mmCIF file of C-alpha atoms in Angstrom:
data_model
loop_
_atom_site.group_PDB
_atom_site.id
_atom_site.type_symbol
_atom_site.label_atom_id
_atom_site.label_comp_id
_atom_site.label_asym_id
_atom_site.label_seq_id
_atom_site.Cartn_x
_atom_site.Cartn_y
_atom_site.Cartn_z
ATOM 1 C CA UNK W 1 190.713 50.988 124.800
ATOM 2 C CA UNK W 2 189.398 47.471 125.043
ATOM 3 C CA UNK W 3 186.801 46.678 122.416
ATOM 4 C CA UNK W 4 183.845 44.336 122.932
ATOM 5 C CA UNK W 5 185.615 41.471 121.143
ATOM 6 C CA UNK W 6 189.065 41.779 122.696
ATOM 7 C CA UNK W 7 190.610 40.253 125.783
ATOM 8 C CA UNK W 8 192.713 42.286 128.245
ATOM 9 C CA UNK W 9 195.874 40.750 126.764
ATOM 10 C CA UNK W 10 194.856 41.948 123.317
ATOM 11 C CA UNK W 11 193.941 45.456 124.447
ATOM 12 C CA UNK W 12 195.974 48.355 123.146
ATOM 13 C CA UNK W 13 198.395 50.050 125.538
ATOM 14 C CA UNK W 14 196.948 52.709 127.784
ATOM 15 C CA UNK W 15 197.102 56.171 126.273
ATOM 16 C CA UNK W 16 199.288 58.812 127.914
ATOM 17 C CA UNK W 17 197.329 61.121 130.204
ATOM 18 C CA UNK W 18 198.251 64.164 128.103
ATOM 19 C CA UNK W 19 199.836 63.282 124.739
ATOM 20 C CA UNK W 20 200.154 66.971 123.825
ATOM 21 C CA UNK W 21 202.019 67.974 126.978
ATOM 22 C CA UNK W 22 205.398 67.832 125.162
ATOM 23 C CA UNK W 23 204.162 70.562 122.816
ATOM 24 C CA UNK W 24 203.583 73.095 125.587
ATOM 25 C CA UNK W 25 206.909 74.832 125.079
ATOM 26 C CA UNK W 26 208.102 77.374 122.500
ATOM 27 C CA UNK W 27 211.448 75.635 121.947
ATOM 28 C CA UNK W 28 209.761 72.313 121.151
ATOM 29 C CA UNK W 29 207.302 73.973 118.787
ATOM 30 C CA UNK W 30 210.240 75.650 117.057
ATOM 31 C CA UNK W 31 211.941 72.254 116.683
ATOM 32 C CA UNK W 32 208.826 70.982 114.921
ATOM 33 C CA UNK W 33 208.698 74.063 112.708
ATOM 34 C CA UNK W 34 212.345 73.764 111.634
ATOM 35 C CA UNK W 35 211.958 70.049 110.830
ATOM 36 C CA UNK W 36 208.715 70.758 108.986
ATOM 37 C CA UNK W 37 210.371 73.470 106.861
ATOM 38 C CA UNK W 38 213.230 71.075 106.101
ATOM 39 C CA UNK W 39 210.776 68.352 105.081
ATOM 40 C CA UNK W 40 208.936 70.764 102.794
ATOM 41 C CA UNK W 41 212.147 71.591 100.949
ATOM 42 C CA UNK W 42 213.458 68.010 100.647
ATOM 43 C CA UNK W 43 211.625 64.692 101.001
ATOM 44 C CA UNK W 44 209.743 62.662 103.589
ATOM 45 C CA UNK W 45 212.814 60.587 104.410
ATOM 46 C CA UNK W 46 215.283 63.467 104.638
ATOM 47 C CA UNK W 47 216.749 64.188 108.070
ATOM 48 C CA UNK W 48 218.407 67.225 109.600
ATOM 49 C CA UNK W 49 221.621 66.892 111.541
ATOM 50 C CA UNK W 50 221.703 67.622 115.245
ATOM 51 C CA UNK W 51 223.983 70.657 115.029
ATOM 52 C CA UNK W 52 222.037 72.211 112.154
ATOM 53 C CA UNK W 53 218.758 71.622 113.947
ATOM 54 C CA UNK W 54 220.067 73.251 117.147
ATOM 55 C CA UNK W 55 221.512 76.156 115.186
ATOM 56 C CA UNK W 56 218.266 76.860 113.323
ATOM 57 C CA UNK W 57 216.179 76.561 116.473
ATOM 58 C CA UNK W 58 218.537 79.105 118.021
ATOM 59 C CA UNK W 59 219.373 77.442 121.353
ATOM 60 C CA UNK W 60 223.048 77.784 122.330
ATOM 61 C CA UNK W 61 222.858 75.752 125.537
ATOM 62 C CA UNK W 62 223.280 72.109 124.457
ATOM 63 C CA UNK W 63 221.939 70.691 127.683
ATOM 64 C CA UNK W 64 218.800 72.774 127.474
ATOM 65 C CA UNK W 65 218.297 71.910 123.804
ATOM 66 C CA UNK W 66 218.845 68.187 124.421
ATOM 67 C CA UNK W 67 216.246 68.225 127.171
ATOM 68 C CA UNK W 68 213.567 69.674 124.900
ATOM 69 C CA UNK W 69 214.515 67.440 121.983
ATOM 70 C CA UNK W 70 214.244 64.379 124.190
ATOM 71 C CA UNK W 71 210.643 65.332 125.141
ATOM 72 C CA UNK W 72 209.722 65.051 121.450
ATOM 73 C CA UNK W 73 211.897 62.079 120.549
ATOM 74 C CA UNK W 74 209.911 58.972 119.632
ATOM 75 C CA UNK W 75 206.509 60.666 119.603
ATOM 76 C CA UNK W 76 206.753 63.685 117.328
ATOM 77 C CA UNK W 77 210.403 63.429 116.256
ATOM 78 C CA UNK W 78 212.438 60.400 115.218
ATOM 79 C CA UNK W 79 215.978 59.631 114.174
ATOM 80 C CA UNK W 80 216.765 58.255 110.752
ATOM 81 C CA UNK W 81 219.481 57.870 108.167
ATOM 82 C CA UNK W 82 221.216 61.149 107.374
ATOM 83 C CA UNK W 83 220.419 62.068 103.781
ATOM 84 C CA UNK W 84 221.495 65.686 103.926
ATOM 85 C CA UNK W 85 225.001 66.336 102.472
ATOM 86 C CA UNK W 86 227.411 67.435 105.186
ATOM 87 C CA UNK W 87 228.300 70.585 103.275
ATOM 88 C CA UNK W 88 224.710 71.807 103.499
ATOM 89 C CA UNK W 89 224.924 71.911 107.296
ATOM 90 C CA UNK W 90 227.461 74.694 107.196
ATOM 91 C CA UNK W 91 230.221 72.529 108.649
ATOM 92 C CA UNK W 92 232.463 73.028 105.660
ATOM 93 C CA UNK W 93 233.811 69.498 105.111
ATOM 94 C CA UNK W 94 232.920 65.897 105.786
ATOM 95 C CA UNK W 95 235.438 65.855 108.654
ATOM 96 C CA UNK W 96 233.373 68.201 110.794
ATOM 97 C CA UNK W 97 235.353 69.504 113.718
ATOM 98 C CA UNK W 98 232.252 69.610 115.937
ATOM 99 C CA UNK W 99 232.217 65.889 116.725
ATOM 100 C CA UNK W 100 231.740 65.940 120.450
ATOM 101 C CA UNK W 101 228.977 63.736 121.797
ATOM 102 C CA UNK W 102 226.135 65.814 123.182
ATOM 103 C CA UNK W 103 224.448 64.677 126.363
ATOM 104 C CA UNK W 104 221.570 66.005 128.395
ATOM 105 C CA UNK W 105 222.989 67.709 131.446
ATOM 106 C CA UNK W 106 219.752 66.961 133.290
ATOM 107 C CA UNK W 107 219.997 63.222 132.637
ATOM 108 C CA UNK W 108 223.342 62.179 131.188
ATOM 109 C CA UNK W 109 222.541 58.486 131.642
ATOM 110 C CA UNK W 110 219.362 58.672 129.533
ATOM 111 C CA UNK W 111 219.763 56.265 126.621
ATOM 112 C CA UNK W 112 217.645 58.509 124.381
ATOM 113 C CA UNK W 113 219.832 61.576 124.725
ATOM 114 C CA UNK W 114 220.642 63.042 121.291
ATOM 115 C CA UNK W 115 224.110 62.016 120.176
ATOM 116 C CA UNK W 116 224.146 62.809 116.451
ATOM 117 C CA UNK W 117 226.268 65.564 114.962
ATOM 118 C CA UNK W 118 226.929 66.777 111.433
ATOM 119 C CA UNK W 119 229.418 63.968 110.881
ATOM 120 C CA UNK W 120 227.061 61.313 112.304
ATOM 121 C CA UNK W 121 225.054 59.036 110.006
ATOM 122 C CA UNK W 122 221.978 59.873 112.050
ATOM 123 C CA UNK W 123 219.721 62.912 111.817
ATOM 124 C CA UNK W 124 216.260 64.004 112.930
ATOM 125 C CA UNK W 125 212.933 64.176 111.134
ATOM 126 C CA UNK W 126 209.246 64.417 112.008
ATOM 127 C CA UNK W 127 207.174 61.353 112.700
ATOM 128 C CA UNK W 128 203.783 61.227 111.003
ATOM 129 C CA UNK W 129 202.193 62.592 114.190
ATOM 130 C CA UNK W 130 204.790 65.364 114.270
ATOM 131 C CA UNK W 131 204.073 66.211 110.642
ATOM 132 C CA UNK W 132 200.319 66.367 111.297
ATOM 133 C CA UNK W 133 200.799 68.707 114.253
ATOM 134 C CA UNK W 134 203.313 70.907 112.418
ATOM 135 C CA UNK W 135 201.061 71.074 109.368
ATOM 136 C CA UNK W 136 198.070 72.240 111.383
ATOM 137 C CA UNK W 137 200.196 74.887 113.088
ATOM 138 C CA UNK W 138 201.791 75.984 109.808
ATOM 139 C CA UNK W 139 198.551 76.554 107.887
ATOM 140 C CA UNK W 140 196.690 77.933 110.913
ATOM 141 C CA UNK W 141 194.133 75.301 109.987
ATOM 142 C CA UNK W 142 191.398 76.214 112.433
ATOM 143 C CA UNK W 143 191.634 79.999 112.365
ATOM 144 C CA UNK W 144 188.491 81.920 113.235
ATOM 145 C CA UNK W 145 186.268 83.213 110.469
ATOM 146 C CA UNK W 146 183.003 84.992 109.889
ATOM 147 C CA UNK W 147 180.025 82.680 109.258
ATOM 148 C CA UNK W 148 178.638 82.365 105.734
ATOM 149 C CA UNK W 149 174.975 81.833 104.916
ATOM 150 C CA UNK W 150 172.415 80.555 105.384
ATOM 151 C CA UNK W 151 171.607 80.115 101.714
ATOM 152 C CA UNK W 152 168.581 78.258 100.363
ATOM 153 C CA UNK W 153 169.438 75.216 98.220
ATOM 154 C CA UNK W 154 167.606 73.550 95.368
ATOM 155 C CA UNK W 155 165.285 70.879 96.764
ATOM 156 C CA UNK W 156 165.804 67.348 95.366
ATOM 157 C CA UNK W 157 162.275 66.232 96.249
ATOM 158 C CA UNK W 158 159.653 66.168 93.539
ATOM 159 C CA UNK W 159 157.053 67.584 95.899
ATOM 160 C CA UNK W 160 158.551 69.705 98.698
ATOM 161 C CA UNK W 161 155.108 70.212 100.208
ATOM 162 C CA UNK W 162 153.782 68.727 103.420
ATOM 163 C CA UNK W 163 150.442 67.116 102.544
ATOM 164 C CA UNK W 164 149.724 65.957 106.081
ATOM 165 C CA UNK W 165 147.005 67.594 108.136
ATOM 166 C CA UNK W 166 147.903 70.841 109.865
ATOM 167 C CA UNK W 167 146.404 72.612 112.853
ATOM 168 C CA UNK W 168 144.208 74.966 110.804
ATOM 169 C CA UNK W 169 143.221 72.426 108.129
ATOM 170 C CA UNK W 170 143.961 75.050 105.493
ATOM 171 C CA UNK W 171 145.414 72.490 103.100
ATOM 172 C CA UNK W 172 149.019 71.477 102.370
ATOM 173 C CA UNK W 173 151.867 73.761 103.441
ATOM 174 C CA UNK W 174 155.433 74.114 102.227
ATOM 175 C CA UNK W 175 157.988 72.260 104.308
ATOM 176 C CA UNK W 176 161.081 73.975 105.647
ATOM 177 C CA UNK W 177 163.583 74.775 102.893
ATOM 178 C CA UNK W 178 166.958 73.116 102.576
ATOM 179 C CA UNK W 179 169.650 75.575 103.722
ATOM 180 C CA UNK W 180 173.438 75.652 103.996
ATOM 181 C CA UNK W 181 175.737 77.525 106.364
ATOM 182 C CA UNK W 182 179.473 77.626 107.007
ATOM 183 C CA UNK W 183 180.295 78.393 110.601
ATOM 184 C CA UNK W 184 182.941 77.299 113.110
ATOM 185 C CA UNK W 185 184.836 75.471 110.312
ATOM 186 C CA UNK W 186 181.849 73.255 109.438
ATOM 187 C CA UNK W 187 179.505 73.213 106.450
ATOM 188 C CA UNK W 188 176.016 72.279 107.648
ATOM 189 C CA UNK W 189 172.969 71.346 105.576
ATOM 190 C CA UNK W 190 169.695 71.733 107.446
ATOM 191 C CA UNK W 191 165.986 71.473 106.869
ATOM 192 C CA UNK W 192 164.496 73.816 109.406
ATOM 193 C CA UNK W 193 166.179 72.992 112.716
ATOM 194 C CA UNK W 194 167.099 69.462 111.644
ATOM 195 C CA UNK W 195 170.757 68.897 110.821
ATOM 196 C CA UNK W 196 171.027 66.564 107.821
ATOM 197 C CA UNK W 197 174.691 66.823 106.791
ATOM 198 C CA UNK W 198 177.792 68.287 108.378
ATOM 199 C CA UNK W 199 181.451 68.151 107.437
ATOM 200 C CA UNK W 200 184.498 70.137 108.473
ATOM 201 C CA UNK W 201 186.188 72.302 105.853
ATOM 202 C CA UNK W 202 189.326 73.929 107.167
ATOM 203 C CA UNK W 203 189.256 77.728 107.049
ATOM 204 C CA UNK W 204 192.517 77.783 105.095
ATOM 205 C CA UNK W 205 190.800 76.040 102.197
ATOM 206 C CA UNK W 206 187.657 78.123 102.647
ATOM 207 C CA UNK W 207 189.643 81.354 102.543
ATOM 208 C CA UNK W 208 191.479 80.171 99.413
ATOM 209 C CA UNK W 209 188.050 79.767 97.809
ATOM 210 C CA UNK W 210 187.054 83.279 98.787
ATOM 211 C CA UNK W 211 184.596 81.960 101.397
ATOM 212 C CA UNK W 212 182.200 81.404 98.488
ATOM 213 C CA UNK W 213 179.377 79.172 99.716
ATOM 214 C CA UNK W 214 178.888 77.478 96.352
ATOM 215 C CA UNK W 215 182.512 76.316 96.226
ATOM 216 C CA UNK W 216 182.403 75.314 99.883
ATOM 217 C CA UNK W 217 179.373 73.136 99.151
ATOM 218 C CA UNK W 218 181.239 71.294 96.391
ATOM 219 C CA UNK W 219 184.185 70.794 98.747
ATOM 220 C CA UNK W 220 182.015 69.590 101.641
ATOM 221 C CA UNK W 221 180.111 67.189 99.383
ATOM 222 C CA UNK W 222 183.340 65.635 98.118
ATOM 223 C CA UNK W 223 184.708 65.275 101.650
ATOM 224 C CA UNK W 224 181.422 63.795 102.865
ATOM 225 C CA UNK W 225 181.450 61.318 99.974
ATOM 226 C CA UNK W 226 184.949 60.186 100.928
ATOM 227 C CA UNK W 227 183.915 59.871 104.576
ATOM 228 C CA UNK W 228 180.906 57.722 103.655
ATOM 229 C CA UNK W 229 183.109 55.548 101.461
ATOM 230 C CA UNK W 230 185.412 54.908 104.421
ATOM 231 C CA UNK W 231 182.465 54.111 106.689
ATOM 232 C CA UNK W 232 181.092 51.649 104.142
ATOM 233 C CA UNK W 233 184.553 50.066 103.847
ATOM 234 C CA UNK W 234 184.559 49.519 107.633
ATOM 235 C CA UNK W 235 187.236 52.172 108.217
ATOM 236 C CA UNK W 236 187.075 54.872 110.876
ATOM 237 C CA UNK W 237 187.813 58.159 109.045
ATOM 238 C CA UNK W 238 189.667 59.480 112.109
ATOM 239 C CA UNK W 239 191.815 56.660 113.502
ATOM 240 C CA UNK W 240 191.376 54.071 110.668
ATOM 241 C CA UNK W 241 190.358 51.318 113.093
ATOM 242 C CA UNK W 242 187.545 48.899 112.133
ATOM 243 C CA UNK W 243 184.051 50.179 112.861
ATOM 244 C CA UNK W 244 180.549 48.777 113.337
ATOM 245 C CA UNK W 245 177.501 49.945 111.375
ATOM 246 C CA UNK W 246 173.810 49.380 111.989
ATOM 247 C CA UNK W 247 170.481 50.304 110.448
ATOM 248 C CA UNK W 248 168.297 52.427 112.693
ATOM 249 C CA UNK W 249 164.645 53.366 112.828
ATOM 250 C CA UNK W 250 164.356 56.920 114.159
ATOM 251 C CA UNK W 251 160.704 58.017 113.989
ATOM 252 C CA UNK W 252 161.379 61.099 116.105
ATOM 253 C CA UNK W 253 163.806 62.571 113.569
ATOM 254 C CA UNK W 254 163.547 64.084 110.124
ATOM 255 C CA UNK W 255 164.796 60.840 108.588
ATOM 256 C CA UNK W 256 163.172 57.678 109.914
ATOM 257 C CA UNK W 257 165.474 55.291 108.050
ATOM 258 C CA UNK W 258 169.082 55.974 108.956
ATOM 259 C CA UNK W 259 172.311 54.195 109.770
ATOM 260 C CA UNK W 260 174.883 54.780 112.481
ATOM 261 C CA UNK W 261 178.597 54.023 112.715
ATOM 262 C CA UNK W 262 180.648 53.458 115.843
ATOM 263 C CA UNK W 263 184.379 53.080 116.490
ATOM 264 C CA UNK W 264 185.758 51.438 119.629
ATOM 265 C CA UNK W 265 188.487 54.065 119.747
ATOM 266 C CA UNK W 266 186.637 57.229 118.676
ATOM 267 C CA UNK W 267 183.101 56.434 119.797
ATOM 268 C CA UNK W 268 180.075 57.475 117.767
ATOM 269 C CA UNK W 269 180.895 58.585 114.228
ATOM 270 C CA UNK W 270 177.388 59.752 113.452
ATOM 271 C CA UNK W 271 175.639 58.478 110.373
ATOM 272 C CA UNK W 272 173.180 59.476 107.671
ATOM 273 C CA UNK W 273 170.070 58.456 105.802
ATOM 274 C CA UNK W 274 170.252 54.857 104.595
ATOM 275 C CA UNK W 275 169.931 56.029 100.981
ATOM 276 C CA UNK W 276 173.450 57.382 101.076
ATOM 277 C CA UNK W 277 174.821 53.823 100.899
ATOM 278 C CA UNK W 278 174.042 53.804 97.166
ATOM 279 C CA UNK W 279 176.555 56.494 96.208
ATOM 280 C CA UNK W 280 179.523 54.097 96.103
ATOM 281 C CA UNK W 281 177.800 50.989 94.751
ATOM 282 C CA UNK W 282 178.766 50.161 91.135
ATOM 283 C CA UNK W 283 175.266 49.025 90.130
ATOM 284 C CA UNK W 284 173.709 52.233 91.462
ATOM 285 C CA UNK W 285 176.390 54.373 89.802
ATOM 286 C CA UNK W 286 175.875 52.640 86.439
ATOM 287 C CA UNK W 287 172.058 52.738 86.670
ATOM 288 C CA UNK W 288 171.986 56.442 87.473
ATOM 289 C CA UNK W 289 174.539 57.183 84.752
ATOM 290 C CA UNK W 290 172.325 55.383 82.205
ATOM 291 C CA UNK W 291 169.518 57.760 83.199
ATOM 292 C CA UNK W 292 171.522 60.977 83.153
ATOM 293 C CA UNK W 293 172.496 61.266 86.838
ATOM 294 C CA UNK W 294 176.172 61.238 87.769
ATOM 295 C CA UNK W 295 176.413 59.895 91.324
ATOM 296 C CA UNK W 296 180.140 60.604 91.458
ATOM 297 C CA UNK W 297 179.756 64.381 91.192
ATOM 298 C CA UNK W 298 176.211 65.254 92.305
ATOM 299 C CA UNK W 299 176.076 66.880 95.717
ATOM 300 C CA UNK W 300 174.939 64.220 98.148
ATOM 301 C CA UNK W 301 172.068 66.274 99.578
ATOM 302 C CA UNK W 302 170.700 66.747 96.038
ATOM 303 C CA UNK W 303 170.034 63.037 95.481
ATOM 304 C CA UNK W 304 166.276 62.356 95.293
ATOM 305 C CA UNK W 305 166.504 58.827 96.724
ATOM 306 C CA UNK W 306 168.111 59.989 99.981
ATOM 307 C CA UNK W 307 164.635 60.284 101.436
ATOM 308 C CA UNK W 308 162.236 58.097 103.423
ATOM 309 C CA UNK W 309 159.855 57.882 100.457
ATOM 310 C CA UNK W 310 162.466 55.743 98.663
ATOM 311 C CA UNK W 311 162.666 53.185 101.507
ATOM 312 C CA UNK W 312 160.525 50.087 102.084
ATOM 313 C CA UNK W 313 160.995 48.002 105.240
ATOM 314 C CA UNK W 314 161.349 44.308 104.350
ATOM 315 C CA UNK W 315 161.870 42.935 107.860
ATOM 316 C CA UNK W 316 162.463 44.144 111.419
ATOM 317 C CA UNK W 317 164.415 41.219 112.934
ATOM 318 C CA UNK W 318 166.954 41.358 111.481
ATOM 319 C CA UNK W 319 166.266 44.777 110.064
ATOM 320 C CA UNK W 320 166.381 44.853 106.275
ATOM 321 C CA UNK W 321 165.158 47.557 103.932
ATOM 322 C CA UNK W 322 164.799 48.121 100.202
ATOM 323 C CA UNK W 323 165.998 51.350 98.638
ATOM 324 C CA UNK W 324 164.419 52.338 95.325
ATOM 325 C CA UNK W 325 166.165 54.580 92.804
ATOM 326 C CA UNK W 326 163.394 55.526 90.409
ATOM 327 C CA UNK W 327 163.334 57.166 86.988
ATOM 328 C CA UNK W 328 160.444 57.505 84.538
ATOM 329 C CA UNK W 329 160.922 54.135 82.830
ATOM 330 C CA UNK W 330 162.930 52.042 85.262
ATOM 331 C CA UNK W 331 163.704 51.441 88.905
ATOM 332 C CA UNK W 332 166.704 49.969 90.665
ATOM 333 C CA UNK W 333 165.927 48.107 93.873
ATOM 334 C CA UNK W 334 168.738 47.785 96.409
ATOM 335 C CA UNK W 335 168.353 45.521 99.433
ATOM 336 C CA UNK W 336 170.275 46.791 102.478
ATOM 337 C CA UNK W 337 171.125 44.436 105.354
ATOM 338 C CA UNK W 338 171.171 45.287 109.053
ATOM 339 C CA UNK W 339 174.937 45.909 108.955
ATOM 340 C CA UNK W 340 174.414 48.458 106.161
ATOM 341 C CA UNK W 341 175.569 46.441 103.178
ATOM 342 C CA UNK W 342 173.842 46.234 99.823
ATOM 343 C CA UNK W 343 173.228 42.492 99.508
ATOM 344 C CA UNK W 344 170.987 42.350 96.441
ATOM 345 C CA UNK W 345 170.085 44.498 93.444
ATOM 346 C CA UNK W 346 167.429 44.274 90.749
ATOM 347 C CA UNK W 347 166.519 46.479 87.804
ATOM 348 C CA UNK W 348 162.827 46.497 86.920
ATOM 349 C CA UNK W 349 160.690 48.311 84.386
ATOM 350 C CA UNK W 350 158.196 50.528 86.131
ATOM 351 C CA UNK W 351 155.406 48.961 84.095
ATOM 352 C CA UNK W 352 156.133 45.570 85.685
ATOM 353 C CA UNK W 353 154.804 46.560 89.108
#
């Protein structure tokens, strides 16, 4: 995909129409499984010889096996230095008698036809993409599950009451509570119908935690924190390409002061309230620690300054805001630029202003 600052010559190669098409076959999936099991029992660099791989996959027809192996070669499977001792392949000795060169009967002239045998210095292993696919298949990462929740969460706001006028003028009313659910592999934090936070937690990990919502919330908060850290470091959490961030004013949403992130490759990455930018800043971490709040472990939706009341608009063009982290005796003021960077900080005594 060509980004806004790239020329056609600098653009990345066009993606294949269906990169997962090679996986639509039981033999190829079994090849991945066998190589994955071998990797789990050895090391990342260890390879499996051709004859052992074919034997464990259980395909006797060499031509047929070579055809399927070639569909994976270079994308999900690669060849590397043979690190497995010959004896472990079942060949008996280093002078393996099965030394014939194997060729694909469907395309004998193909230069990528597998040629390694037990006595060859070359073997096969998973590429990183192959490992990722095999891992997801192995742990049944996105298995279905029953939803959990909703559960009502502690509210970080000092006054969770709406003091604005209501239709009946009966005085202030309680705002919608903060709730959490786990459904379709995603932990969601909502206030009423408004989605505030969402992060995937694979059902394998959720099941290992007994589908307990409290533990899932700790897990989701940690994952969200890591995602935010990547966004603030200009890294797409999915493809690791550079991203663009921007402050936004969204008066029609629960949070008016937010930021968005966008990746040329992956598109919109979503965003969050602008206050979340403080959770990785050393001055904010130290200030909160001095006042008894550990930013590194507190659930992100429990932070009192992730709220519009903590934000003051300093300018519109370019957009710049001030985020206040306030305790009884002191306040930390963080100035956030239009590209969502903290560009200035100041500690003040509350009595000063």
